[in-house]
Coordinates of C-alpha atoms in Angstrom, one line a residue:
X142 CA 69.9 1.9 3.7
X143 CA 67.5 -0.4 1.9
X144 CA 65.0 -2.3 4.4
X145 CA 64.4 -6.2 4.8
X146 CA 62.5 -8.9 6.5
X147 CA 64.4 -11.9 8.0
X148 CA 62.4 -15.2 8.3
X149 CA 63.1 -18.3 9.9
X150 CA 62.1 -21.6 8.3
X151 CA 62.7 -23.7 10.6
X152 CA 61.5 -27.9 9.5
X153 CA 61.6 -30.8 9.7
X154 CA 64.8 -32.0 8.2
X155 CA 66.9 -28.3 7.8
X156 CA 66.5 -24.4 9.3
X157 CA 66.5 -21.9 6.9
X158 CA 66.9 -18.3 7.0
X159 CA 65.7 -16.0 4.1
X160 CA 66.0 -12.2 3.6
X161 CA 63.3 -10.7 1.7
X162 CA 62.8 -6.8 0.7
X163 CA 59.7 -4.7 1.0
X164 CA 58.2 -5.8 -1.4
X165 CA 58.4 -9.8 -0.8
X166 CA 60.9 -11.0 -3.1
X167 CA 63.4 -13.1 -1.9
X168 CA 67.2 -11.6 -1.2
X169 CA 69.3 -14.3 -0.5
X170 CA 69.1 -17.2 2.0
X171 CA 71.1 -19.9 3.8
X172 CA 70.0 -23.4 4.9
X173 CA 71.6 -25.9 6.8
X174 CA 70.3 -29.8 7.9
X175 CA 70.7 -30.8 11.5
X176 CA 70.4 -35.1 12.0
X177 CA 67.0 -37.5 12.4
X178 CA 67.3 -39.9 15.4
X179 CA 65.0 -43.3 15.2
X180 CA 66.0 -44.6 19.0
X181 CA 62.9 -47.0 18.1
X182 CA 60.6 -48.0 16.3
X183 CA 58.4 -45.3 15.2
X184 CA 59.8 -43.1 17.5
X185 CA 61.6 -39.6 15.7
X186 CA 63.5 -37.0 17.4
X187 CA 65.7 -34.3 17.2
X188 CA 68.1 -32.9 19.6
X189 CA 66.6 -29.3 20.5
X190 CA 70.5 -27.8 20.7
X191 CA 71.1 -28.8 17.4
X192 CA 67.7 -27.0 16.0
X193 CA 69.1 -24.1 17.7
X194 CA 72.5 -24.3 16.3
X195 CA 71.5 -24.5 13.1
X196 CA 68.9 -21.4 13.0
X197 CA 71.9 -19.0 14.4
X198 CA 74.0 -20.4 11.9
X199 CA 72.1 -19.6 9.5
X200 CA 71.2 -16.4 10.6
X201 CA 74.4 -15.1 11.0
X202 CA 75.9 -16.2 8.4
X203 CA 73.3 -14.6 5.9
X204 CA 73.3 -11.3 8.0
X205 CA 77.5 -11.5 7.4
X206 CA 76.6 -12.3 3.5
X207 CA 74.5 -9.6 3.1
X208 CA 76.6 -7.4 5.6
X209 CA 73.1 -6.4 7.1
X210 CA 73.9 -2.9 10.1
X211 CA 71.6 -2.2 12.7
X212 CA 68.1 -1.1 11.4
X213 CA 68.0 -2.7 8.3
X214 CA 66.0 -5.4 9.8
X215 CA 62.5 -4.1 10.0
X216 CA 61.0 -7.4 11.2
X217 CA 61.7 -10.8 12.0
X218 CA 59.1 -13.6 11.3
X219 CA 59.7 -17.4 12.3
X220 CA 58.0 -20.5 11.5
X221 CA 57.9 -24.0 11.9
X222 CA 57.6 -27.6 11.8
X223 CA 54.3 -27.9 14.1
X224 CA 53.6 -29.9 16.9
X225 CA 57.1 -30.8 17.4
X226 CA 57.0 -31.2 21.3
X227 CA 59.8 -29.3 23.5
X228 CA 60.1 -29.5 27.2
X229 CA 63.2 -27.5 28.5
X230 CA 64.3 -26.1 32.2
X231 CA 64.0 -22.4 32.4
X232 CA 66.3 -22.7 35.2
X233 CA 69.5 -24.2 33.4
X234 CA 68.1 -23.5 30.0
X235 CA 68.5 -27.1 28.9
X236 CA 65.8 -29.2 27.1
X237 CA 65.0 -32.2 29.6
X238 CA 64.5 -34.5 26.8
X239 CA 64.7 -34.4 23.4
X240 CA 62.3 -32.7 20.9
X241 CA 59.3 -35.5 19.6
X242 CA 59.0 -34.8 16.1
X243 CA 55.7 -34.6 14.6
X244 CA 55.9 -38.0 12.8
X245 CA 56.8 -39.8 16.1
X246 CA 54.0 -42.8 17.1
X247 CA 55.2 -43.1 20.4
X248 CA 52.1 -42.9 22.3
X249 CA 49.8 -44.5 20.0
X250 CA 48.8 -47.1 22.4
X251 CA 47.8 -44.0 24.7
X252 CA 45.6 -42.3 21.9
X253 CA 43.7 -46.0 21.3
X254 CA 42.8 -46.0 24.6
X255 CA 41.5 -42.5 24.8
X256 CA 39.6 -43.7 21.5
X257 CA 37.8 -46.6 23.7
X258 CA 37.4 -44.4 26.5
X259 CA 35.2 -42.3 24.1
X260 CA 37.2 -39.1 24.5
X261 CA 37.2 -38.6 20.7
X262 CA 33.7 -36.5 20.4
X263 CA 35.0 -34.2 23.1
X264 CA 38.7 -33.8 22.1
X265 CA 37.8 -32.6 18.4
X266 CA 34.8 -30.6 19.3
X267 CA 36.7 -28.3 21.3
X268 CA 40.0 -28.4 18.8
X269 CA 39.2 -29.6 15.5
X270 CA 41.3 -32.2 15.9
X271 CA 41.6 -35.8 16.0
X272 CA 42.8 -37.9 19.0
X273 CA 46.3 -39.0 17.2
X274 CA 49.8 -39.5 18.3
X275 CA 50.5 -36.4 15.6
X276 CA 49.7 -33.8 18.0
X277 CA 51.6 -32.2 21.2
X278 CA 49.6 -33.1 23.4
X279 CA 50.2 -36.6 24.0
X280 CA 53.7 -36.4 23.4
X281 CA 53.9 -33.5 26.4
X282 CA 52.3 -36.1 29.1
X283 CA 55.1 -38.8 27.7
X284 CA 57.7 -36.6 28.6
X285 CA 56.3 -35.5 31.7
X286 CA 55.8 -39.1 32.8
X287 CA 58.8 -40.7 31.4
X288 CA 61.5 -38.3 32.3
X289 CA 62.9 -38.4 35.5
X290 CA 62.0 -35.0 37.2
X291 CA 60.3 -33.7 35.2
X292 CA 56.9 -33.5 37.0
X293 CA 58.7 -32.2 40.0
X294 CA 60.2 -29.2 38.2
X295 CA 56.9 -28.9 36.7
X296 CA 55.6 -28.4 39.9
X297 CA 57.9 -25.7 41.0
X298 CA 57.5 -23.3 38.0
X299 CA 60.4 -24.3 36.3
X300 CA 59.6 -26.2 33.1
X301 CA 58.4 -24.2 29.8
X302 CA 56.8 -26.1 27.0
X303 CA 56.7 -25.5 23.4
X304 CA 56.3 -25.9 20.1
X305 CA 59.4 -25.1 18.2
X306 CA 58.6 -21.7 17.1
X307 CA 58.0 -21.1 21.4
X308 CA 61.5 -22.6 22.1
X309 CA 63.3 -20.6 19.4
X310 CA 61.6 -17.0 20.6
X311 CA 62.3 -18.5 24.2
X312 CA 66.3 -18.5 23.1
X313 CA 66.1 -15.6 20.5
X314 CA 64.8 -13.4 23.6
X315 CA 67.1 -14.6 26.0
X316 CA 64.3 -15.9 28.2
X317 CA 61.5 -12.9 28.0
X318 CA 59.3 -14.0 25.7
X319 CA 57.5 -17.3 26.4
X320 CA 54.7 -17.0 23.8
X321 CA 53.5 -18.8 20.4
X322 CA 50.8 -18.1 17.8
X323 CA 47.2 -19.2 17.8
X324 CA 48.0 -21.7 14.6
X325 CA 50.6 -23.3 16.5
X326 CA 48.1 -23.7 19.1
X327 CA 45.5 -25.0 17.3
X328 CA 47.8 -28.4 16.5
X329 CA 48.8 -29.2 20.3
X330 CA 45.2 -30.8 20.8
X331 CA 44.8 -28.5 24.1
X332 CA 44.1 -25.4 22.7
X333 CA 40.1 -24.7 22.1
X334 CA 39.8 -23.1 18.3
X335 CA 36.4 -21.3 19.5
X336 CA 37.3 -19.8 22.5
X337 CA 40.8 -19.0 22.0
X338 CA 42.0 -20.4 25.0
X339 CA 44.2 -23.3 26.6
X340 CA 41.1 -25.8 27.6
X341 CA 40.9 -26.7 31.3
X342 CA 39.2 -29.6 30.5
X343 CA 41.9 -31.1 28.1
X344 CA 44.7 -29.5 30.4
X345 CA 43.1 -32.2 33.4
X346 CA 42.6 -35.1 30.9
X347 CA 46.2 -35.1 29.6
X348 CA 47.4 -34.4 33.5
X349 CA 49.0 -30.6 31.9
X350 CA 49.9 -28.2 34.2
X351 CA 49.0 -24.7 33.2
X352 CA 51.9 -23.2 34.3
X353 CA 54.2 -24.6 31.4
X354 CA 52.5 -23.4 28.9
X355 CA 53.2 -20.8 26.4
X356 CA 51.1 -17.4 26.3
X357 CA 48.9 -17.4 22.5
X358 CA 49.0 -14.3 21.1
X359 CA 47.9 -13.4 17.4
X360 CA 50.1 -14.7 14.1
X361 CA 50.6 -10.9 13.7
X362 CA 52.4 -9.6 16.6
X363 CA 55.0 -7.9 19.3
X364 CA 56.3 -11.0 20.0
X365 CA 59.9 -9.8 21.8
X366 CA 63.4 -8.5 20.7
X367 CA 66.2 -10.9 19.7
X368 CA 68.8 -10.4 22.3
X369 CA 71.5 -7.8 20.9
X370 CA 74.4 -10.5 21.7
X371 CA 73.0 -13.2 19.1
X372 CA 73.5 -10.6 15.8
X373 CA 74.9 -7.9 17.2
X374 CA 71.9 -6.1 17.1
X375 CA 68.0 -6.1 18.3
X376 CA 65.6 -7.0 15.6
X377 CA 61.6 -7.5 16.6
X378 CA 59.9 -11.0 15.9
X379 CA 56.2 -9.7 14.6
X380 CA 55.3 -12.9 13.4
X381 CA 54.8 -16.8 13.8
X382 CA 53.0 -19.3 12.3
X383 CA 53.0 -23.1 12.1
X384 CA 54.4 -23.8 8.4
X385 CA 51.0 -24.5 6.6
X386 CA 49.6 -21.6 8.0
X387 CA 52.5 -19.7 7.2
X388 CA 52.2 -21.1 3.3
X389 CA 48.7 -20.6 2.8
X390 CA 49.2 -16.8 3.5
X391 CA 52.0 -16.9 1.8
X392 CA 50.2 -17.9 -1.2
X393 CA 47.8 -15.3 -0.5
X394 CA 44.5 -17.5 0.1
X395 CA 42.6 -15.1 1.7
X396 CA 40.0 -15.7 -0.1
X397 CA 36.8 -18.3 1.1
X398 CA 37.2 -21.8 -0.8
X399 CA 40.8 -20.9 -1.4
X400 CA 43.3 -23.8 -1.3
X401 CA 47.3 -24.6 -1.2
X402 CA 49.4 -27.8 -0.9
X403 CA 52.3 -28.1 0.4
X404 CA 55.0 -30.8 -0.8
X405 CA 57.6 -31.1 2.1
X406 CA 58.7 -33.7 3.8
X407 CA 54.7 -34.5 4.4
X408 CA 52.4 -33.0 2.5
X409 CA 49.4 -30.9 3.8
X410 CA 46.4 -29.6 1.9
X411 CA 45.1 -26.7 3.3
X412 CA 41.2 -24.8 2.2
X413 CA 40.5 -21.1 3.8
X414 CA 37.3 -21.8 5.4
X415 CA 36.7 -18.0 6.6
X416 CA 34.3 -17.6 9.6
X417 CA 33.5 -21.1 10.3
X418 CA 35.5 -23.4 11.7
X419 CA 33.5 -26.9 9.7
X420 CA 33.3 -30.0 10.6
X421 CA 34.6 -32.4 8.8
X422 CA 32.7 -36.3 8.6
X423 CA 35.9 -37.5 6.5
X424 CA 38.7 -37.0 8.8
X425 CA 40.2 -34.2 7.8
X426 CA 40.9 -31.5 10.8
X427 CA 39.8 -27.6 11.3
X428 CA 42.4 -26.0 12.5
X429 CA 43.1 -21.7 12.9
X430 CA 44.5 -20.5 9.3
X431 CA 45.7 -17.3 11.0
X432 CA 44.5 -14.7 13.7
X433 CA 45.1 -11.0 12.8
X434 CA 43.7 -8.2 15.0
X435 CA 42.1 -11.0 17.3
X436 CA 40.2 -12.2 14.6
X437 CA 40.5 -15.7 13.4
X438 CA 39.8 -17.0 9.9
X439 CA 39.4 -20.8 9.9
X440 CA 40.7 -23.5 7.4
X441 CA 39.9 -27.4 7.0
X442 CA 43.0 -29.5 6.6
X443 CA 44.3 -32.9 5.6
X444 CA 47.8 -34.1 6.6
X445 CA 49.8 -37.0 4.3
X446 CA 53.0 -37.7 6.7
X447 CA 55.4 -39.2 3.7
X448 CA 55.6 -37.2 0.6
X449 CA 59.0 -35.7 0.0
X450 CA 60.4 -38.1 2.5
X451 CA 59.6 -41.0 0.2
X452 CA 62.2 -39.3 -2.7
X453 CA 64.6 -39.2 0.0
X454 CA 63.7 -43.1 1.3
X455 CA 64.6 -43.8 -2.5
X456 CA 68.0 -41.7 -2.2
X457 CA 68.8 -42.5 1.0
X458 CA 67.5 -45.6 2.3
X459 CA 67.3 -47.4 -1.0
X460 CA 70.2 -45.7 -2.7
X461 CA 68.3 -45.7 -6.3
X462 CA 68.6 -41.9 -7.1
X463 CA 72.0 -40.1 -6.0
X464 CA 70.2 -37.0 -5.7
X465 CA 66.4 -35.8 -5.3
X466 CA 66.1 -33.8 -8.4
X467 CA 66.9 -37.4 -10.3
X468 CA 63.3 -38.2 -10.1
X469 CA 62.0 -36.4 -13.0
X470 CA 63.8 -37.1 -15.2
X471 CA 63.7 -40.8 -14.2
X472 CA 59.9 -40.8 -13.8
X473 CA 59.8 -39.5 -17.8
X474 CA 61.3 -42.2 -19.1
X475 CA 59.7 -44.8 -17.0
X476 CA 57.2 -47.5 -18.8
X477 CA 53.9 -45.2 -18.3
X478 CA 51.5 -48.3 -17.9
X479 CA 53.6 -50.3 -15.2
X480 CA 51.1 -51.4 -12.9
X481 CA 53.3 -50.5 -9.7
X482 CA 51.6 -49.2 -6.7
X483 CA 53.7 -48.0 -3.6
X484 CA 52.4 -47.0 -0.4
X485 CA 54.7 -44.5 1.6
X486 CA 53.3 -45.8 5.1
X487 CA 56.8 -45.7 6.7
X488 CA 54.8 -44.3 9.8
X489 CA 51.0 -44.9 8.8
X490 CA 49.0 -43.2 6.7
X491 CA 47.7 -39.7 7.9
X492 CA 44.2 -38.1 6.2
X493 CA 41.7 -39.8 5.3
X494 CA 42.6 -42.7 6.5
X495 CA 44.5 -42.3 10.0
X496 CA 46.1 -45.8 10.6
X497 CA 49.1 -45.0 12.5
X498 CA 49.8 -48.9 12.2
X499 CA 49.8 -49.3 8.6
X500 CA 53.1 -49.7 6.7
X501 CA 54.6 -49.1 3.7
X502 CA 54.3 -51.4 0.6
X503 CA 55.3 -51.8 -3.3
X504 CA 52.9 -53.7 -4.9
X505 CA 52.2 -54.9 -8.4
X506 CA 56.2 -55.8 -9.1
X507 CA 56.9 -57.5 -12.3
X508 CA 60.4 -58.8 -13.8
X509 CA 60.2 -55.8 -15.8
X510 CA 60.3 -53.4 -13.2
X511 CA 63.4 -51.4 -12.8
X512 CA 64.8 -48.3 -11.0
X513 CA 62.7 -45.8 -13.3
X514 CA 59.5 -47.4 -12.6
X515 CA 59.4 -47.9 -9.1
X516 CA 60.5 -43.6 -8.8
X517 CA 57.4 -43.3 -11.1
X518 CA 55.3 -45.0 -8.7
X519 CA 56.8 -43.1 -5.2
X520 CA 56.0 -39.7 -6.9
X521 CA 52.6 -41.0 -7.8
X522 CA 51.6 -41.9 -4.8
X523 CA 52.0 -38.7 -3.6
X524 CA 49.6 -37.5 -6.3
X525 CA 46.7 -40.4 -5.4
X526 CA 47.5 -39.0 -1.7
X527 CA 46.9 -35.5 -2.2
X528 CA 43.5 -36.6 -4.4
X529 CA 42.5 -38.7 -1.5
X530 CA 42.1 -35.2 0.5
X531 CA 40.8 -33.4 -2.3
X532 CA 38.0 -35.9 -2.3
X533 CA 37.1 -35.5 1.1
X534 CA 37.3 -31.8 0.9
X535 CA 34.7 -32.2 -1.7
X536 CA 32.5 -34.4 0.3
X537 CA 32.5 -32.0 3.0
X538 CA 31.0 -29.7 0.3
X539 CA 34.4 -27.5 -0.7
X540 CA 34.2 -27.4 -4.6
X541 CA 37.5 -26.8 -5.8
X542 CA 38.7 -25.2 -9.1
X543 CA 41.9 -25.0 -8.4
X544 CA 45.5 -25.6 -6.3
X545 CA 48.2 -23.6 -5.4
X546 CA 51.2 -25.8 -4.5
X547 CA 54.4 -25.0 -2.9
X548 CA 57.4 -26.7 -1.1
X549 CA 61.1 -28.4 -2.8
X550 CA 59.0 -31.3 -4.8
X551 CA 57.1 -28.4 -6.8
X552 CA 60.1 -28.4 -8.9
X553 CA 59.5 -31.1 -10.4
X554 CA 56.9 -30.6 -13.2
X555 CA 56.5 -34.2 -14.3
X556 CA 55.0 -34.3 -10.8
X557 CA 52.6 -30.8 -11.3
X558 CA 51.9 -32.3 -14.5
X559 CA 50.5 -36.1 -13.3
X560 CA 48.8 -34.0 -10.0
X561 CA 46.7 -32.0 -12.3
X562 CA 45.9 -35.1 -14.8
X563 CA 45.0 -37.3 -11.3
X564 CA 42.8 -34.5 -9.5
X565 CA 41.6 -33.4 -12.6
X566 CA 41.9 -29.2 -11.8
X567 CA 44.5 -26.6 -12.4
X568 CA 47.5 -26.4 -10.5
X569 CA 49.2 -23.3 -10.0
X570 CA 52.6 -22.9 -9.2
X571 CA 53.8 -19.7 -7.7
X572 CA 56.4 -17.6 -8.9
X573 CA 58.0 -17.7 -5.3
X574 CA 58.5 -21.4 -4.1
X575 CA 59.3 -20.1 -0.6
X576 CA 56.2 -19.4 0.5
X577 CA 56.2 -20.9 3.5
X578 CA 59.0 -18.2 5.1
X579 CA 57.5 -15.4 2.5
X580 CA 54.1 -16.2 4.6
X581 CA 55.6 -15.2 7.8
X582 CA 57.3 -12.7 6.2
X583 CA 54.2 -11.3 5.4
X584 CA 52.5 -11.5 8.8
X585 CA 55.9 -9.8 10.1
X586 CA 56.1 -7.1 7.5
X587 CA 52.1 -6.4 8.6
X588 CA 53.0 -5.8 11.8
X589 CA 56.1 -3.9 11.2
X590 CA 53.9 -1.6 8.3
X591 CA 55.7 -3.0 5.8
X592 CA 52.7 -4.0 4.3
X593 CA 49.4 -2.4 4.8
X594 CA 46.4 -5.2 4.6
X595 CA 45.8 -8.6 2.9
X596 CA 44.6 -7.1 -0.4
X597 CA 48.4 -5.5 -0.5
X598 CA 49.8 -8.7 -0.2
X599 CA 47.7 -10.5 -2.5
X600 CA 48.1 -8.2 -5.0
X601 CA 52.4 -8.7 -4.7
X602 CA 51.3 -12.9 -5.6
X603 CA 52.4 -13.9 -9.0
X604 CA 51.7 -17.2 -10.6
X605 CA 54.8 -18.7 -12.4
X606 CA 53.1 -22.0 -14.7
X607 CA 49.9 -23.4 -14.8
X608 CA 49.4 -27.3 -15.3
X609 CA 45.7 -28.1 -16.7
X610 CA 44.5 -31.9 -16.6
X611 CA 45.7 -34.1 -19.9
X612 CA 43.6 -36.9 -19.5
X613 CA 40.0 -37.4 -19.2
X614 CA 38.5 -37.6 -15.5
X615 CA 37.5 -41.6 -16.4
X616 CA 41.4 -42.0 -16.9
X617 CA 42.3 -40.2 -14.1
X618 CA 39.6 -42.7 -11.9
X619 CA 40.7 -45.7 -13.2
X620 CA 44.3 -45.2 -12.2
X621 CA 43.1 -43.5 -8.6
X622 CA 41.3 -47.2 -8.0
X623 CA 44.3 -49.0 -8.1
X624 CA 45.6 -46.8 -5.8
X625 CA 42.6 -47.6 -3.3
X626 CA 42.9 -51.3 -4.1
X627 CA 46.4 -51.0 -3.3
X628 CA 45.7 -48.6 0.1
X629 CA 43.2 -51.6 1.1
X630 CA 45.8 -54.1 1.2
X631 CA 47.8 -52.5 3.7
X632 CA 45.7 -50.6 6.1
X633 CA 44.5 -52.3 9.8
X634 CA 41.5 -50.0 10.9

C-alpha cells in the first residue's frame, strides 16, 4: 500500500485538507470556505462549529476520493490561522463564544491603555511581541469578562482555551489531547519565547488563569490519535505549527538570513534568525520559527493584515472583478503611469506602522480612472507593503538577496513581476504553492521518519520561476514615495 501524509490547512477564510506522498508532492486535496461575521465594527468572528465542520468535511471526503485504508496514513500534520482566540466548555464540548479572528480590533481601547500604563517594554521583552489587539491574549480576557459564566467555569476546571490548531486536536482526539505548538504560542502574547514557558507574570496582568491553558509541546511531535470514529480509523497528529511557521519550513529556510512571504488573506514576511531571538527597533516582532528536539530556532517577522483580502474587497465588496484571478490580466492592461494610490487599511495597518485606527483610502483619482487602474493600484499596494517590511528588516541589519513567496496571490505573475521591480531582489517562486500544509507536512513526516533531518527536506525544495528587478532601484524609490506620501495621509499615530 503506498504511504501518505494528511495535513490540515486550516485559515482564515477556508479549511483545507491535502494528501501528500513520501516524498512531499502533493496527491490531491479538498477545500471548503465556512462564513466571516462583522457583528461590529472591527469586530471578525467565526463560529468555532462551523471551522470544525468544514475540516472533517474535508477530510473525509478526500480520504473517500483517494479511498485511503487503515495505515496508509503515516502522519497527520495541522496548521493554522494564528491567534484566532477559542474559549470552549470541556464539559458540554461547546465553544462559549465565538472564535475572535486574528483581524478583530475589539479590544483596542484595552491595548492603549496598557500602552499608557507602560506595559509595552515588559510585554515584548518577554514575547517578542507588541502590545496589539492582533494577539490572543487580549481577546482571551474579553471573553472571559464579557461572557456570562465564563469566569465561573473558569474557576472550576472547566474551560479550555486555544488557538485553533488546540481546538481542532482537542475535537480530533475526542478530548485527550489538550496541547499546541511553541509557534502558536509565541503569538498569544503570554507565552515567554526564552524560557519556553506560559509567563506568570503576563498570566496575572491579563487576569489568565493557568488552568485553561493548552500544554506547548515541540512543532515536531506525539501530539494524540484522531479518534477511530471521525475516519474510520486512528491516524497520529506529529505536527503543528501556526501558518507562517508552517510556510517558512515549508519553503525550506533553514538556513540563517533566510526569508519567505506569504500572500494570503494578510501577508507576513518571515526571516530565519537562528539562535537569537533579535530585537527589532522598527516594529517588526520575534517570534519562534519552529522548535524541533527542544531546540528553538528564532525568526523576526512583519505582519500586513489586508493583502489577498483587498482582491476579494474588489470582487466582493466592490463587485469590479467577478473572480480573483481577473486581476492580472486587468492590472496588464491598466494605464502604467496612473498616479492611483490605495491603502487597504480596512482594519489598520499592521508592520511597520501599527495603527489599528487607520483606514482604508484610494487616493490620486482622476476622470480617467477606470476599473483596470484602480485593480492595478490594490495589487500594488500589496507590493509597497511587503517593501515597507523589507526595509525594516534591513534596518535591523538583515541584508536580503532574495524572497521566497507563497500563498493563492503568487499566481499571479504580473504581481511577482512588480514585487521584484519595487524591492528591487529576486523573487522565487516555488514549485509547490502549498507550502504552508507541505510545511506541516514536513514536521509531521519528521516525526513519523518519513523524513530524516532538515537537509532531506531542503534538498526535496524546487524552485518553479524566478522574477529579477526590471527597473532601476531610483525607479523603484520614486514610486515607493508615493506610496509613503499616500500612507501619511491616512495614518493617526
Amino acid at each position: 500500500m503506498k504511504e501518505y501524509i494528511l495535513a490540515i490547512d486550516q485559515g482564515t477564510t477556508s479549511s483545507r485538507a491535502m494528501l501528500f506522498d513520501c516524498l512531499g508532492n502533493v496527491v490531491d486535496s479538498e477545500q471548503q470556505e465556512f462564513p466571516q461575521y462583522y457583528p461590529e465594527n472591527g469586530w471578525v468572528e467565526h463560529t468555532p462549529e462551523e471551522i470544525l465542520a468544514s475540516v472533517l468535511s474535508t477530510c473525509r471526503k478526500l480520504l473517500a476520493k483517494q479511498n485511503i485504508q487503515a495505515g496508509q496514513i503515516k502522519s497527520l500534520g495541522i496548521t493554522n490561522q494564528r491567534e484566532t482566540t477559542i474559549v470552549w466548555d470541556t464539559v458540554t464540548k461547546k465553544p462559549m463564544y465565538n472564535a475572535i479572528v486574528w483581524q478583530d480590533r475589539r479590544t483596542s481601547d484595552y491595548c492603549q491603555s496598557l500602552v499608557e500604563q507602560g506595559y509595552s517594554e515588559m510585554i515584548t521583552k518577554k514575547t517578542g511581541l507588541l502590545i496589539d489587539p492582533y494577539f490572543s491574549a487580549t481577546k482571551l480576557k474579553w471573553i472571559l469578562d464579557n461572557v456570562e459564566g465564563a469566569r465561573q467555569k473558569a474557576a472550576a476546571g472547566e474551560l479550555a482555551f486555544g488557538t485553533v490548531d488546540t481546538f481542532i486536536l482537542w475535537y480530533l482526539t475526542d478530548g485527550d489531547s489538550h496541547y499546541t505548538d511553541a509557534t502558536n504560542a509565541s503569538r498569544t502574547m503570554l507565552f515567554n519565547i526564552h524560557e519556553q514557558c506560559w509567563d506568570e507574570e503576563l498570566l496575572a496582568l491579563f487576569d489568565i488563569p493557568r488552568n485553561i491553558l493548552p500544554e506547548v509541546l515541540d512543532s515536531s511531535a506525539d501530539f494524540g490519535v484522531t479518534s477511530e470514529n471521525l475516519f474510520g480509523f486512528n491516524i497520529p497528529v506529529q505536527g503543528i505549527a501556526g501558518d507562517q511557521h508552517a510556510a517558512l519550513f515549508g519553503q525550506a529556510c533553514f538556513d540563517t538570513g533566510s526569508v519567505k512571504s506569504t500572500y494570503g488573506t494578510g501577508c507576513f514576511v518571515m526571516v530565519n534568525t537562528g539562535d537569537d531571538a533579535l530585537h527589532s527597533s522598527n516594529k517588526l516582532l520575534s517570534t519562534i520559527a519552529y522548535r524541533l528536539d527542544g531546540k528553538v530556532t528564532y525568526a523576526l517577522e512583519g505582519s500586513i493584515f489586508v493583502a489577498g483580502a483587498v482582491i476579494q474587497w474588489l470582487r466582493d465588496g466592490l463587485e469590479l472583478i467577478s473572480k480573483a484571478s481577473d486581476s492580472e490580466r486587468l492590472a496588464m492592461e491598466a494605464n502604467q503611469s496612473h498616479g492611483v494610490t490605495l491603502i487597504p487599511a480596512f482594519t489598520g495597518l499592521g508592520a511597520p506602522y501599527w495603527d489599528p485606527d487607520a483606514r482604508g483610502a484610494i487616493l490620486g483619482l482622476t476622470r480617467d480612472t477606470g476599473i483596470k487602474e484602480i485593480v492595478n493600484a490594490a495589487l500594488q499596494s500589496v507590493c509597497f507593503q511587503t517593501k515597507d517590511l523589507l526595509q525594516a528588516m534591513e534596518k535591523d541589519g538583515i541584508d536580503i538577496k532574495a524572497l521566497k513567496v507563497d500563498g493563492g496571490m503568487t499566481n499571479n505573475r504580473w504581481l511577482l513581476q512588480y514585487l521584484a521591480n519595487s524591492l528591487q531582489v529576486d523573487v522565487e517562486q516555488p514549485a509547490s504553492a502549498e507550502t504552508t500544509a507541505l510545511g506541516v507536512a514536513f514536521l509531521a513526516g519528521l516525526k513519523a521518519g518519513v523524513f530524516d533531518s532538515l537537509e532531506h527536506i531542503q534538498s526535496l525544495w524546487q524552485a518553479k520561476a524566478e522574477f529579477s528587478p526590471q527597473i532601476t532601484s531610483s525607479e523603484a524609490d520614486k514610486h515607493y514615495q508615493g506610496w509613503l506620501e499616500a500612507v501619511s495621509r491616512i495614518r493617526t499615530n
